[in-house]
């Protein structure tokens, strides 16, 4: 039984060793295409992006505050309703 398992492992390792490896040329071409050059953004576009992010953050904060206030109100009403039923 052990001899059979060892034989299968050896055959799998031989098959992996015989498989052709990935060509290095494709890897090198990919590396050349992904140079670490900063994107070209003019100052006006950068300012607009920063303002948009700030506005989105502010609206998100306001929405979270409104949701939390509504949740507190509903929780208070539910708690008052359940405590009235216990009396």
Short mmCIF file of C-alpha atoms in Angstrom, two decimals:
data_model
loop_
_atom_site.label_atom_id
_atom_site.label_comp_id
_atom_site.label_asym_id
_atom_site.label_seq_id
_atom_site.Cartn_x
_atom_site.Cartn_y
_atom_site.Cartn_z
CA UNK A 1 0.00 0.00 0.00
CA UNK A 2 2.77 2.42 0.97
CA UNK A 3 4.71 1.47 -2.14
CA UNK A 4 1.68 2.40 -4.27
CA UNK A 5 1.36 5.82 -2.63
CA UNK A 6 5.08 6.49 -3.12
CA UNK A 7 4.81 5.47 -6.77
CA UNK A 8 1.88 7.85 -7.35
CA UNK A 9 3.72 10.72 -5.65
CA UNK A 10 6.83 10.08 -7.77
CA UNK A 11 4.75 10.00 -10.97
CA UNK A 12 3.02 13.27 -10.07
CA UNK A 13 6.34 14.95 -9.31
CA UNK A 14 7.78 13.71 -12.62
CA UNK A 15 4.76 15.02 -14.50
CA UNK A 16 5.13 18.42 -12.85
CA UNK A 17 8.85 18.49 -13.67
CA UNK A 18 8.16 17.70 -17.32
CA UNK A 19 5.53 20.40 -17.79
CA UNK A 20 6.82 23.41 -19.73
CA UNK A 21 7.47 26.46 -17.60
CA UNK A 22 5.95 29.86 -18.32
CA UNK A 23 7.93 31.86 -20.83
CA UNK A 24 9.96 34.61 -19.20
CA UNK A 25 9.28 36.96 -22.09
CA UNK A 26 5.62 37.34 -21.14
CA UNK A 27 6.55 38.11 -17.54
CA UNK A 28 9.13 40.69 -18.64
CA UNK A 29 6.66 42.36 -20.99
CA UNK A 30 4.14 42.63 -18.17
CA UNK A 31 6.75 44.21 -15.91
CA UNK A 32 7.64 46.74 -18.61
CA UNK A 33 3.99 47.72 -19.06
CA UNK A 34 3.48 48.32 -15.35
CA UNK A 35 6.12 50.98 -14.82
CA UNK A 36 5.69 52.98 -11.66
CA UNK A 37 5.01 56.30 -13.31
CA UNK A 38 2.70 58.68 -11.45
CA UNK A 39 -0.53 59.42 -13.27
CA UNK A 40 -0.73 62.75 -15.01
CA UNK A 41 -3.37 64.81 -13.19
CA UNK A 42 -3.70 68.51 -13.47
CA UNK A 43 -4.22 70.58 -10.33
CA UNK A 44 -7.85 71.44 -11.13
CA UNK A 45 -8.78 67.76 -11.49
CA UNK A 46 -7.02 66.95 -8.23
CA UNK A 47 -8.87 69.77 -6.46
CA UNK A 48 -12.21 68.57 -7.83
CA UNK A 49 -11.48 65.01 -6.70
CA UNK A 50 -10.58 66.18 -3.20
CA UNK A 51 -13.72 68.31 -2.95
CA UNK A 52 -15.88 65.44 -4.18
CA UNK A 53 -14.37 63.11 -1.59
CA UNK A 54 -14.94 65.70 1.15
CA UNK A 55 -18.58 66.20 0.13
CA UNK A 56 -19.18 62.46 -0.06
CA UNK A 57 -17.68 62.05 3.41
CA UNK A 58 -19.85 64.84 4.82
CA UNK A 59 -23.04 63.38 3.31
CA UNK A 60 -22.08 59.93 4.58
CA UNK A 61 -21.58 61.36 8.09
CA UNK A 62 -24.95 63.17 7.96
CA UNK A 63 -26.70 60.01 6.74
CA UNK A 64 -25.09 57.98 9.52
CA UNK A 65 -26.18 60.55 12.11
CA UNK A 66 -29.76 60.53 10.78
CA UNK A 67 -29.84 56.73 10.76
CA UNK A 68 -28.49 56.58 14.32
CA UNK A 69 -31.06 59.13 15.55
CA UNK A 70 -33.87 57.13 13.93
CA UNK A 71 -32.52 53.92 15.40
CA UNK A 72 -32.36 55.47 18.88
CA UNK A 73 -35.95 56.70 18.54
CA UNK A 74 -37.23 53.29 17.45
CA UNK A 75 -35.24 51.52 20.17
CA UNK A 76 -36.64 53.92 22.78
CA UNK A 77 -40.19 53.34 21.57
CA UNK A 78 -39.70 49.58 21.51
CA UNK A 79 -38.19 49.61 25.00
CA UNK A 80 -41.02 51.74 26.37
CA UNK A 81 -43.57 49.44 24.75
CA UNK A 82 -41.97 46.30 26.14
CA UNK A 83 -41.53 47.76 29.65
CA UNK A 84 -45.19 48.88 29.69
CA UNK A 85 -46.24 45.32 28.92
CA UNK A 86 -44.21 44.01 31.85
CA UNK A 87 -46.02 46.15 34.42
#
